[in-house]
PDB file of N, CA and C in Angstrom:
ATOM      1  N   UNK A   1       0.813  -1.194   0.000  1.00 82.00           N
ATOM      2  CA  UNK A   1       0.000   0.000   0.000  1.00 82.00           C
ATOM      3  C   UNK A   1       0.863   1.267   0.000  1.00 82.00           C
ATOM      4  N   UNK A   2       1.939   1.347   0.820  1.00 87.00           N
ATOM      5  CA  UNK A   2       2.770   2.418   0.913  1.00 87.00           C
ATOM      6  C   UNK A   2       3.492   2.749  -0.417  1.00 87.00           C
ATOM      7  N   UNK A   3       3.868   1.327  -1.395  1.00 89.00           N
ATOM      8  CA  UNK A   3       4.941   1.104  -2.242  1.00 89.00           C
ATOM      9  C   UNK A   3       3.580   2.130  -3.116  1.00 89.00           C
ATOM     10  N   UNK A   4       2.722   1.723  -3.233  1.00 91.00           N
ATOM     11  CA  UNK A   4       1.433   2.387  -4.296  1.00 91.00           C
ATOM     12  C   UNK A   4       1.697   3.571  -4.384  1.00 91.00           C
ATOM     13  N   UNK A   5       1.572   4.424  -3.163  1.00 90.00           N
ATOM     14  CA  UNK A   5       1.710   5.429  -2.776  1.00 90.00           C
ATOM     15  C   UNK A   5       2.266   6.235  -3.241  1.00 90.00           C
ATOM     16  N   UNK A   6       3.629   5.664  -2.353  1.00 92.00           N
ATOM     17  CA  UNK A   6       4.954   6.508  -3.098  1.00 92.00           C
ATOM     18  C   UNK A   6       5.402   6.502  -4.387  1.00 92.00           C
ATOM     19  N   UNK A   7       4.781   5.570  -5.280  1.00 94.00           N
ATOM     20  CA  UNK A   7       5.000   6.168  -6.680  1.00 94.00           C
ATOM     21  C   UNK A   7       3.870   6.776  -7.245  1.00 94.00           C
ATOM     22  N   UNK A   8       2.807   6.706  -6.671  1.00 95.00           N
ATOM     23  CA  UNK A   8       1.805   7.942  -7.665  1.00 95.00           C
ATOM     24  C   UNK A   8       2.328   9.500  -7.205  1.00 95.00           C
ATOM     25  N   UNK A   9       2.849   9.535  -5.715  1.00 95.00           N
ATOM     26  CA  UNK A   9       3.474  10.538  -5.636  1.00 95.00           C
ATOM     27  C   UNK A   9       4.593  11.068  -6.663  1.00 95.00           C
ATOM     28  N   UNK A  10       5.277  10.038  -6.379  1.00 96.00           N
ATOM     29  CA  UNK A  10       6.392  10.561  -8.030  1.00 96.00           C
ATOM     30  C   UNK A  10       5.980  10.581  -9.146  1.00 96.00           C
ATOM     31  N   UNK A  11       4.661   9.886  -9.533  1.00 96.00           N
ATOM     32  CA  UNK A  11       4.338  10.080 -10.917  1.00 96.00           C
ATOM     33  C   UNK A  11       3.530  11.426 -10.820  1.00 96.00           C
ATOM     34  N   UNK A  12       3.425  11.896  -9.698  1.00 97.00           N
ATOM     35  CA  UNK A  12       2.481  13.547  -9.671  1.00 97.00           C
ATOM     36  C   UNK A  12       3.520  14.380  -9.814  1.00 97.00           C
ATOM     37  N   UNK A  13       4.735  14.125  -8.601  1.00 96.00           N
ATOM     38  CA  UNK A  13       6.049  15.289  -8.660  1.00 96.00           C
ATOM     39  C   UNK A  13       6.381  15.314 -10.417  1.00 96.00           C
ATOM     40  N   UNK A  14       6.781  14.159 -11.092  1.00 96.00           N
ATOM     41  CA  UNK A  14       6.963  14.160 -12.337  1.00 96.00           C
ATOM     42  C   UNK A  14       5.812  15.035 -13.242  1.00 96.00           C
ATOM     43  N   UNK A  15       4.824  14.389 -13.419  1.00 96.00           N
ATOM     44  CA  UNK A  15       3.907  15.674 -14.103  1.00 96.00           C
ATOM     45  C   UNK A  15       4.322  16.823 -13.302  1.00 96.00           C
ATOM     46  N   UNK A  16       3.882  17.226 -12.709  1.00 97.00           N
ATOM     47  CA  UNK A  16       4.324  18.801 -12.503  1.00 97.00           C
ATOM     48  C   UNK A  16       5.410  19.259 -12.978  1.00 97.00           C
ATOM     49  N   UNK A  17       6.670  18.657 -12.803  1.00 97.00           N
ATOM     50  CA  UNK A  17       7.943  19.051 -13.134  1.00 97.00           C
ATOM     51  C   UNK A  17       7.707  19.242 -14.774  1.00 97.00           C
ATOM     52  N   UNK A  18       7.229  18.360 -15.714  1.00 96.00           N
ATOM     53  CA  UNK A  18       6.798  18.122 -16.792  1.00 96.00           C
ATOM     54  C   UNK A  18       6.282  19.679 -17.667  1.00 96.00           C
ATOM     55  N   UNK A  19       5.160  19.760 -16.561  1.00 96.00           N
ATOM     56  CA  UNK A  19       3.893  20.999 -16.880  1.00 96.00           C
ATOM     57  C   UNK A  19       4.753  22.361 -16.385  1.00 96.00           C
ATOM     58  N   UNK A  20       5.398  22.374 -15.423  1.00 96.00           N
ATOM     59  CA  UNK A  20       6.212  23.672 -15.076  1.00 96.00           C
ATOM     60  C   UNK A  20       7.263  23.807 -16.437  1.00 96.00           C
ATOM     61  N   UNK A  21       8.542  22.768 -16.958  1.00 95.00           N
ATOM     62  CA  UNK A  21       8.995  22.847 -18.263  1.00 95.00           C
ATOM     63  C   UNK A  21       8.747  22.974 -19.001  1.00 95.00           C
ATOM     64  N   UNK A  22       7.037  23.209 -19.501  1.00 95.00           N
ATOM     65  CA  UNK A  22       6.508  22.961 -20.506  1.00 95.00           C
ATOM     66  C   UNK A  22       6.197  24.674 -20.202  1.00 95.00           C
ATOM     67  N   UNK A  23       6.373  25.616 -19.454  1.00 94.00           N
ATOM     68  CA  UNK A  23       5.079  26.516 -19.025  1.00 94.00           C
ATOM     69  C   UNK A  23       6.309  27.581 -19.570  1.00 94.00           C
ATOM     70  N   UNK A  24       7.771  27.270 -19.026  1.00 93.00           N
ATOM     71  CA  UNK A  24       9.145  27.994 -19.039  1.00 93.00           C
ATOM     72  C   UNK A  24       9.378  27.990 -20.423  1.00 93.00           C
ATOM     73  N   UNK A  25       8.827  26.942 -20.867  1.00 93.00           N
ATOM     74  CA  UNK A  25       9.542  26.678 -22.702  1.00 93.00           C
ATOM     75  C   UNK A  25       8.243  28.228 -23.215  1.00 93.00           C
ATOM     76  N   UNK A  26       7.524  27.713 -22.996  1.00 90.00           N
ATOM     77  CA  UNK A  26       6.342  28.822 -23.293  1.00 90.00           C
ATOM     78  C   UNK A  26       6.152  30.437 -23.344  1.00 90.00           C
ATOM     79  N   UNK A  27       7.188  30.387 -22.219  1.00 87.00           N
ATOM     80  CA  UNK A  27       7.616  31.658 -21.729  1.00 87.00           C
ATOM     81  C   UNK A  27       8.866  32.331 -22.609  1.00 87.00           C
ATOM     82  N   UNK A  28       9.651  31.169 -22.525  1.00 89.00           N
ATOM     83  CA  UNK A  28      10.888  31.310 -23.459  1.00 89.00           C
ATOM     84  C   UNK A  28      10.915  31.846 -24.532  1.00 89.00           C
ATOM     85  N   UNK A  29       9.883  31.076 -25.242  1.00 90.00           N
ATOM     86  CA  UNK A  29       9.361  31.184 -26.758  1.00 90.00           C
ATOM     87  C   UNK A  29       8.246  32.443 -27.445  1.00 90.00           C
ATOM     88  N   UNK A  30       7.743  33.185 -26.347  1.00 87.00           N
ATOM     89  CA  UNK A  30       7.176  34.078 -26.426  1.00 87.00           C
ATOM     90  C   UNK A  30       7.806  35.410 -26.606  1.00 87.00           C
ATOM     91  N   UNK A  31       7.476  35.988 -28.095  1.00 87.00           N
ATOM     92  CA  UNK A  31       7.994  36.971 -29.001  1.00 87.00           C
ATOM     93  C   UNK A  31       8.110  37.940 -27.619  1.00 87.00           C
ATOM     94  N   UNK A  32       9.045  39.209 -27.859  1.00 86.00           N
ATOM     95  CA  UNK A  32       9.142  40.320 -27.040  1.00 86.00           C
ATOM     96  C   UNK A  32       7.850  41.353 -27.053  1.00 86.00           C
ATOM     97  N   UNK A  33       7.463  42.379 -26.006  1.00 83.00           N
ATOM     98  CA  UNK A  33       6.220  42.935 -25.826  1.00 83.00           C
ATOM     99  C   UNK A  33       6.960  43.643 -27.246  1.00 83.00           C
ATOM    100  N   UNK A  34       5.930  45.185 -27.764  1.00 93.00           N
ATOM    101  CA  UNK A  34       6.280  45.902 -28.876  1.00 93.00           C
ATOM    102  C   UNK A  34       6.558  47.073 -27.984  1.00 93.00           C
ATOM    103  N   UNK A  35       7.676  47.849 -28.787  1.00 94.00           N
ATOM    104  CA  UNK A  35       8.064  48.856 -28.183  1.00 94.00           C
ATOM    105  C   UNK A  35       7.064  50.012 -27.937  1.00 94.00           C
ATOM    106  N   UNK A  36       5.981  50.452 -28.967  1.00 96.00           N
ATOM    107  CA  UNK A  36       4.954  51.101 -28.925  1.00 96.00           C
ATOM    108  C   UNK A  36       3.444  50.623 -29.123  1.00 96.00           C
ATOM    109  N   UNK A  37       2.607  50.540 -28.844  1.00 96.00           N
ATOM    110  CA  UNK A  37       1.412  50.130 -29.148  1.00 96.00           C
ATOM    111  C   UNK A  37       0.382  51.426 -29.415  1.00 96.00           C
ATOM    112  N   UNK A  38      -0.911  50.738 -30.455  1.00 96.00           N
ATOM    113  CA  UNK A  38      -1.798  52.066 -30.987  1.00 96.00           C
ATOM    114  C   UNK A  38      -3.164  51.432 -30.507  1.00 96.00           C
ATOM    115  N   UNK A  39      -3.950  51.898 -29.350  1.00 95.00           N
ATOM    116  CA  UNK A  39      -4.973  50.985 -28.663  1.00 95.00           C
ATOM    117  C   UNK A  39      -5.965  51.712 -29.922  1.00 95.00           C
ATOM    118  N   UNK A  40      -6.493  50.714 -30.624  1.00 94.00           N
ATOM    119  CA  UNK A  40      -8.113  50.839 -31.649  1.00 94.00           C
ATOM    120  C   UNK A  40      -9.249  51.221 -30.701  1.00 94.00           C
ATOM    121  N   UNK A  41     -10.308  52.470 -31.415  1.00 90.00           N
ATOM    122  CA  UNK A  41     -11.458  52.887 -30.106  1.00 90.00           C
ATOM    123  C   UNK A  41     -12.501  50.520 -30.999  1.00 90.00           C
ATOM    124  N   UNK A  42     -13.600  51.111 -30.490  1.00 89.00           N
ATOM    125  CA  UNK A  42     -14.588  49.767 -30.628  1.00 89.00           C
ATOM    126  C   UNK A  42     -15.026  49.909 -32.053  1.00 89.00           C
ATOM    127  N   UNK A  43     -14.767  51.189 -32.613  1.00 86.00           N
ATOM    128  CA  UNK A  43     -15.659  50.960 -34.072  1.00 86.00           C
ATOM    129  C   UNK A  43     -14.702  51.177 -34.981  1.00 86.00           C
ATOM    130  N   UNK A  44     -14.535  50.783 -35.833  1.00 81.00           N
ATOM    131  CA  UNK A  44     -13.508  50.761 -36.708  1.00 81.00           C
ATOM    132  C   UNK A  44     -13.752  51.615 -37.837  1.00 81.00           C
ATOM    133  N   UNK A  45     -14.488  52.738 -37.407  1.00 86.00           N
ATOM    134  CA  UNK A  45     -14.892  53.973 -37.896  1.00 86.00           C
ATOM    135  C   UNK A  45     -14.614  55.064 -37.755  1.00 86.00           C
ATOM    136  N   UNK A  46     -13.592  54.381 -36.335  1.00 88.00           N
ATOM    137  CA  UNK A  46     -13.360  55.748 -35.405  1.00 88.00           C
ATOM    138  C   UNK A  46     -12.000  55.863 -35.288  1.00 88.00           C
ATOM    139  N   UNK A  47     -11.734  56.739 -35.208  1.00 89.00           N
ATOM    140  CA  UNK A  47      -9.624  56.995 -34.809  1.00 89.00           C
ATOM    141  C   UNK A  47      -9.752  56.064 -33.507  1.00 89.00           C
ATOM    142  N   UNK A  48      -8.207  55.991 -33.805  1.00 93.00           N
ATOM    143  CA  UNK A  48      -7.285  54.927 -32.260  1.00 93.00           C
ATOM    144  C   UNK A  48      -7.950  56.117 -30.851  1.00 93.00           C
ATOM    145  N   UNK A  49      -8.007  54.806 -29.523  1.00 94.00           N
ATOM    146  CA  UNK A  49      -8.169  55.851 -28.505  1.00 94.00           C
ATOM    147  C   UNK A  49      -7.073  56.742 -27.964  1.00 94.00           C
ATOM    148  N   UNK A  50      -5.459  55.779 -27.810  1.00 96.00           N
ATOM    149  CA  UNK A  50      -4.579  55.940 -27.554  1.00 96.00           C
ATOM    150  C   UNK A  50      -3.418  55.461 -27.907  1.00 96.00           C
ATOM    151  N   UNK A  51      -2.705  55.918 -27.821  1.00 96.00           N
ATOM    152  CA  UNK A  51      -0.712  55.128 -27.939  1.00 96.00           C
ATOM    153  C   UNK A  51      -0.292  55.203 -26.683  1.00 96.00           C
ATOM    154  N   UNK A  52       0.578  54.154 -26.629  1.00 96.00           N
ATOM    155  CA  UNK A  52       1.162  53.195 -25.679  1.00 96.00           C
ATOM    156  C   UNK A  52       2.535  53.346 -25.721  1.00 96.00           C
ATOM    157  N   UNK A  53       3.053  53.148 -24.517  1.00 96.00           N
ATOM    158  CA  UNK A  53       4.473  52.176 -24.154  1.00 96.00           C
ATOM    159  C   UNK A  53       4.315  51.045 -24.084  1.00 96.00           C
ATOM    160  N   UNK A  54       4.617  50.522 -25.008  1.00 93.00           N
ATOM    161  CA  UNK A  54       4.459  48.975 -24.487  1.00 93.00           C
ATOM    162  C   UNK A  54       5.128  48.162 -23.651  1.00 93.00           C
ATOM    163  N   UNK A  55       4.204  47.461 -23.753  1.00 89.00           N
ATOM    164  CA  UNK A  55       4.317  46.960 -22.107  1.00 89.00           C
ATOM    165  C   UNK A  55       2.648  47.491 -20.946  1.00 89.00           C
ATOM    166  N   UNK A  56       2.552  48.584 -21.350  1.00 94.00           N
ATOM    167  CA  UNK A  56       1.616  49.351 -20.490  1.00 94.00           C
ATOM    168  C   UNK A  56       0.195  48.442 -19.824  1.00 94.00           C
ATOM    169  N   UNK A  57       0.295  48.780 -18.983  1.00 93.00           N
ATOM    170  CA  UNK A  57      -0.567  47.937 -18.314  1.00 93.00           C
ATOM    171  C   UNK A  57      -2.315  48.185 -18.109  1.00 93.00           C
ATOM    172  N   UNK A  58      -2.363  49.291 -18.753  1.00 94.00           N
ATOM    173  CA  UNK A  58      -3.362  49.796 -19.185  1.00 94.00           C
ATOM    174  C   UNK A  58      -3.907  49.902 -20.705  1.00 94.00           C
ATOM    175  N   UNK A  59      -3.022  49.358 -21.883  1.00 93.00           N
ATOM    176  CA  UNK A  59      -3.143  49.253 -22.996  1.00 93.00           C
ATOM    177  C   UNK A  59      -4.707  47.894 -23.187  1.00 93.00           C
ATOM    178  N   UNK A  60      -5.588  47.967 -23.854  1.00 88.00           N
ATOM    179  CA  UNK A  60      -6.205  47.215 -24.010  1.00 88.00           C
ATOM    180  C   UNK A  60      -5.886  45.857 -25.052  1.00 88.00           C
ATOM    181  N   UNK A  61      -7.500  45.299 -24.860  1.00 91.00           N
ATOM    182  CA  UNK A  61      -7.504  43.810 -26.279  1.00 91.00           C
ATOM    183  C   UNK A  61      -7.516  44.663 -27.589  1.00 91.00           C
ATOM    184  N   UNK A  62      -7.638  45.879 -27.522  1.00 92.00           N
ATOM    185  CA  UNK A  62      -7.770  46.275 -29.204  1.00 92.00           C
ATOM    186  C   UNK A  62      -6.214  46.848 -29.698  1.00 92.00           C
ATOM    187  N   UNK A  63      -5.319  46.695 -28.827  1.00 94.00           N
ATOM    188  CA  UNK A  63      -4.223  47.300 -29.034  1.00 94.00           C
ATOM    189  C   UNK A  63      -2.980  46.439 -29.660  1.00 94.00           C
ATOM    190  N   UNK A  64      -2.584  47.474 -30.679  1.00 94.00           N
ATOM    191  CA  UNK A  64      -1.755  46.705 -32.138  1.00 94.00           C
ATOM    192  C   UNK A  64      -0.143  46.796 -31.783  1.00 94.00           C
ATOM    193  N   UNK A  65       1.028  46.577 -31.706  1.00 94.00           N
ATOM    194  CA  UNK A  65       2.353  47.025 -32.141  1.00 94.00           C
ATOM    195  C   UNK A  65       2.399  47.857 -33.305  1.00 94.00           C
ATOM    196  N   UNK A  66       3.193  48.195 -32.788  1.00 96.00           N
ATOM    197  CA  UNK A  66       3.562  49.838 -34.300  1.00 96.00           C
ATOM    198  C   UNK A  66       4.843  50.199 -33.936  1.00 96.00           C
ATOM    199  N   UNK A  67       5.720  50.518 -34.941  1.00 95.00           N
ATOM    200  CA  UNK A  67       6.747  50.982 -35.376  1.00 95.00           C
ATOM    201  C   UNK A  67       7.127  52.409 -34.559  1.00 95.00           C
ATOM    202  N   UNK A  68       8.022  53.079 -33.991  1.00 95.00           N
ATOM    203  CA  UNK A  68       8.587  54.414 -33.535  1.00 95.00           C
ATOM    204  C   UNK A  68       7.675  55.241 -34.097  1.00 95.00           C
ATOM    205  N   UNK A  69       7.959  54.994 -35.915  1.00 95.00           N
ATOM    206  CA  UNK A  69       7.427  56.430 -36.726  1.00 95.00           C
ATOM    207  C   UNK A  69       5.996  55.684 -36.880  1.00 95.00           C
ATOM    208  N   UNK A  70       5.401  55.166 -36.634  1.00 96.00           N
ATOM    209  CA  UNK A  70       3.575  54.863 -36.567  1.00 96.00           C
ATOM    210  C   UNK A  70       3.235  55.910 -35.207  1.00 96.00           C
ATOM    211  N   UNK A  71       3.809  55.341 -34.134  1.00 96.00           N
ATOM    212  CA  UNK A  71       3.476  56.152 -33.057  1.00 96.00           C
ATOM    213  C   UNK A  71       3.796  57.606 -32.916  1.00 96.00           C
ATOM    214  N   UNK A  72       4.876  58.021 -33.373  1.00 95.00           N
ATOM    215  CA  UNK A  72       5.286  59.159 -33.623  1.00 95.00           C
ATOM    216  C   UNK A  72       3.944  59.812 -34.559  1.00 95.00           C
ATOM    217  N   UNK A  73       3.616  59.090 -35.750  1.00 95.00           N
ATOM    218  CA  UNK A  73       2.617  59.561 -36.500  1.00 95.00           C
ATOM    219  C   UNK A  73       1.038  59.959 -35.677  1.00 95.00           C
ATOM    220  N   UNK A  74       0.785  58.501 -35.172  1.00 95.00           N
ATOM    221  CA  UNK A  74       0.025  59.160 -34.677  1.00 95.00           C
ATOM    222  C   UNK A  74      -0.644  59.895 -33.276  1.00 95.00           C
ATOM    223  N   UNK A  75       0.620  60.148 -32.741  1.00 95.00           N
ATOM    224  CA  UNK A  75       0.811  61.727 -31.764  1.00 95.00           C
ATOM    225  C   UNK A  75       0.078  62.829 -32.664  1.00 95.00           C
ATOM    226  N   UNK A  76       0.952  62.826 -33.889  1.00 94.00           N
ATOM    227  CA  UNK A  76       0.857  64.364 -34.237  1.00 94.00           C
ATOM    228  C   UNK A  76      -0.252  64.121 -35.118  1.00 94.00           C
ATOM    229  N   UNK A  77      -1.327  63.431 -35.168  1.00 94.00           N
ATOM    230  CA  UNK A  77      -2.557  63.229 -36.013  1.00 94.00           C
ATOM    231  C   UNK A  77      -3.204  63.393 -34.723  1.00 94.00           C
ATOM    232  N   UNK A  78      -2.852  63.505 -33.632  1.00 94.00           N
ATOM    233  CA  UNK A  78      -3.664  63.841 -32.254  1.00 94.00           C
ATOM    234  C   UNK A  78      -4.520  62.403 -31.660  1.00 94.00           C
ATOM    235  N   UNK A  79      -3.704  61.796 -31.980  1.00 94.00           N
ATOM    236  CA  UNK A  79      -4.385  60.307 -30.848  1.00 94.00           C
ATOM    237  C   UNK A  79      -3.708  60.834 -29.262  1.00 94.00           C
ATOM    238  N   UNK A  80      -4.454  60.274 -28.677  1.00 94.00           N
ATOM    239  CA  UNK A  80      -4.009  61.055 -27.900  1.00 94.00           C
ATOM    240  C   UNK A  80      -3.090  59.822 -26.693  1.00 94.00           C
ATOM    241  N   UNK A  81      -2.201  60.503 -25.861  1.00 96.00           N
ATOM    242  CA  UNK A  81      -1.191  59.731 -25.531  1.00 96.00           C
ATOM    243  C   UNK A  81      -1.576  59.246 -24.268  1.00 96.00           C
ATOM    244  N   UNK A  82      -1.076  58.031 -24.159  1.00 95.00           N
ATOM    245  CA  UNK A  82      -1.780  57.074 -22.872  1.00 95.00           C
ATOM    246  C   UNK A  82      -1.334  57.911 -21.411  1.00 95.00           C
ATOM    247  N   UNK A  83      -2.130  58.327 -20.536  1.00 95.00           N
ATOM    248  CA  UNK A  83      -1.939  59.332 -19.273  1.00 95.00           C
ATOM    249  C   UNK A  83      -0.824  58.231 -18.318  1.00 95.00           C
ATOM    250  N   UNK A  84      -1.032  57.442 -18.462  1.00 96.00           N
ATOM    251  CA  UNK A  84      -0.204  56.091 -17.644  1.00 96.00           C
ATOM    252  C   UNK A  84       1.360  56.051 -18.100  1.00 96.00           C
ATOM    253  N   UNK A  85       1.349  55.731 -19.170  1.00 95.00           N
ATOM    254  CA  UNK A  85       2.633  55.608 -19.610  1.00 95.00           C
ATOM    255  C   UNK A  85       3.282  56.534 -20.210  1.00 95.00           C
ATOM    256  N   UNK A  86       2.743  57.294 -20.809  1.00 95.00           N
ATOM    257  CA  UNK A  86       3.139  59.044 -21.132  1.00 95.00           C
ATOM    258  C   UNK A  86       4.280  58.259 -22.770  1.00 95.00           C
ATOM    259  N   UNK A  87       3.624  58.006 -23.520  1.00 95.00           N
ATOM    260  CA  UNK A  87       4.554  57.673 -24.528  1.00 95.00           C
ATOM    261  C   UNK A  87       4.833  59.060 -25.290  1.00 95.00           C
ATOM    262  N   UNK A  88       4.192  60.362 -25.230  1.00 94.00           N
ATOM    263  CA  UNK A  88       4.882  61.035 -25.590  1.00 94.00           C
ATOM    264  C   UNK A  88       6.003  61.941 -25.120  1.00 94.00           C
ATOM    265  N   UNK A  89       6.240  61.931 -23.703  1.00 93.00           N
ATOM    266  CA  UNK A  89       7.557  62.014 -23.217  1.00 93.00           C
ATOM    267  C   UNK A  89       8.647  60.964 -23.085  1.00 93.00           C
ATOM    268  N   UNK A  90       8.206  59.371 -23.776  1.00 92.00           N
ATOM    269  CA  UNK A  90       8.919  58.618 -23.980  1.00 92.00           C
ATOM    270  C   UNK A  90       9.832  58.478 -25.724  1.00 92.00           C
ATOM    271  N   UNK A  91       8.322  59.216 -26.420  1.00 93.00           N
ATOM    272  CA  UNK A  91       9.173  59.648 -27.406  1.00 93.00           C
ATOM    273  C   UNK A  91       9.867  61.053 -27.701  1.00 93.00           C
ATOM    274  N   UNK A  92       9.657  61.848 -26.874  1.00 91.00           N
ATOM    275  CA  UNK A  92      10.442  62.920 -27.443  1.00 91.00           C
ATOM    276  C   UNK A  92       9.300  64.306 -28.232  1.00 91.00           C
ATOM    277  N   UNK A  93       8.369  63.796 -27.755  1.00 87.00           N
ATOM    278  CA  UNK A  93       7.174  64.012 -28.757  1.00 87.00           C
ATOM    279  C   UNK A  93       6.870  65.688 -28.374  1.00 87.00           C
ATOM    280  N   UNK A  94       6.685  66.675 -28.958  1.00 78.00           N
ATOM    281  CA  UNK A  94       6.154  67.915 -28.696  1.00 78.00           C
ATOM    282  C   UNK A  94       5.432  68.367 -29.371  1.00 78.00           C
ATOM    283  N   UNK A  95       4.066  69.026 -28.683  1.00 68.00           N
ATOM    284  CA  UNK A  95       2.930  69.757 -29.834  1.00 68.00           C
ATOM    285  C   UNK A  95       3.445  70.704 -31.007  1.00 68.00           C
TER     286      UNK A  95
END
């Protein structure tokens, strides 16, 4: 009964060890955040709500990666810049 035991225990420590390597590879393999992001408003009728630092933790599900000069662009088309992350004092950006 004990012998039972102690190996479903190791066959549990093993899965886990398994599922944690599997979670790190996952992690590993996961592309870098984007340096800027352009959060889309809900209608696709409408200008972006905001630009991002990415990374920002306030950036939403509608929010794209974009290039320096995308974000740069659209600063000065007046999207307006995320209050959180301030990407336009991250870029350099002036009215």
């Amino acid at each position: 009964m004990q012998q039972q035991d102690l190996e479903r225990t190791r066959r549990w420590i093993a899965d886990e060890e398994r599922r944690e390597a599997e979670r790190q590879r996952g992690v590993a393999a996961r592309p870098p955040d984007p340096d800027w992001l352009i959060e889309q408003s809900l209608s696709r009728d409408t200008p972006p709500v905001y630009v991002h630092v990415g990374g920002c933790y306030m950036a939403g599900r509608r929010s794209k990666g974009v290039t320096r000069e995308q974000a740069l662009r659209a600063l000065a088309d007046r999207v307006d810049p995320c209050p959180h992350c301030r990407p336009d004092t991250a870029l350099g950006f002036a009215d």
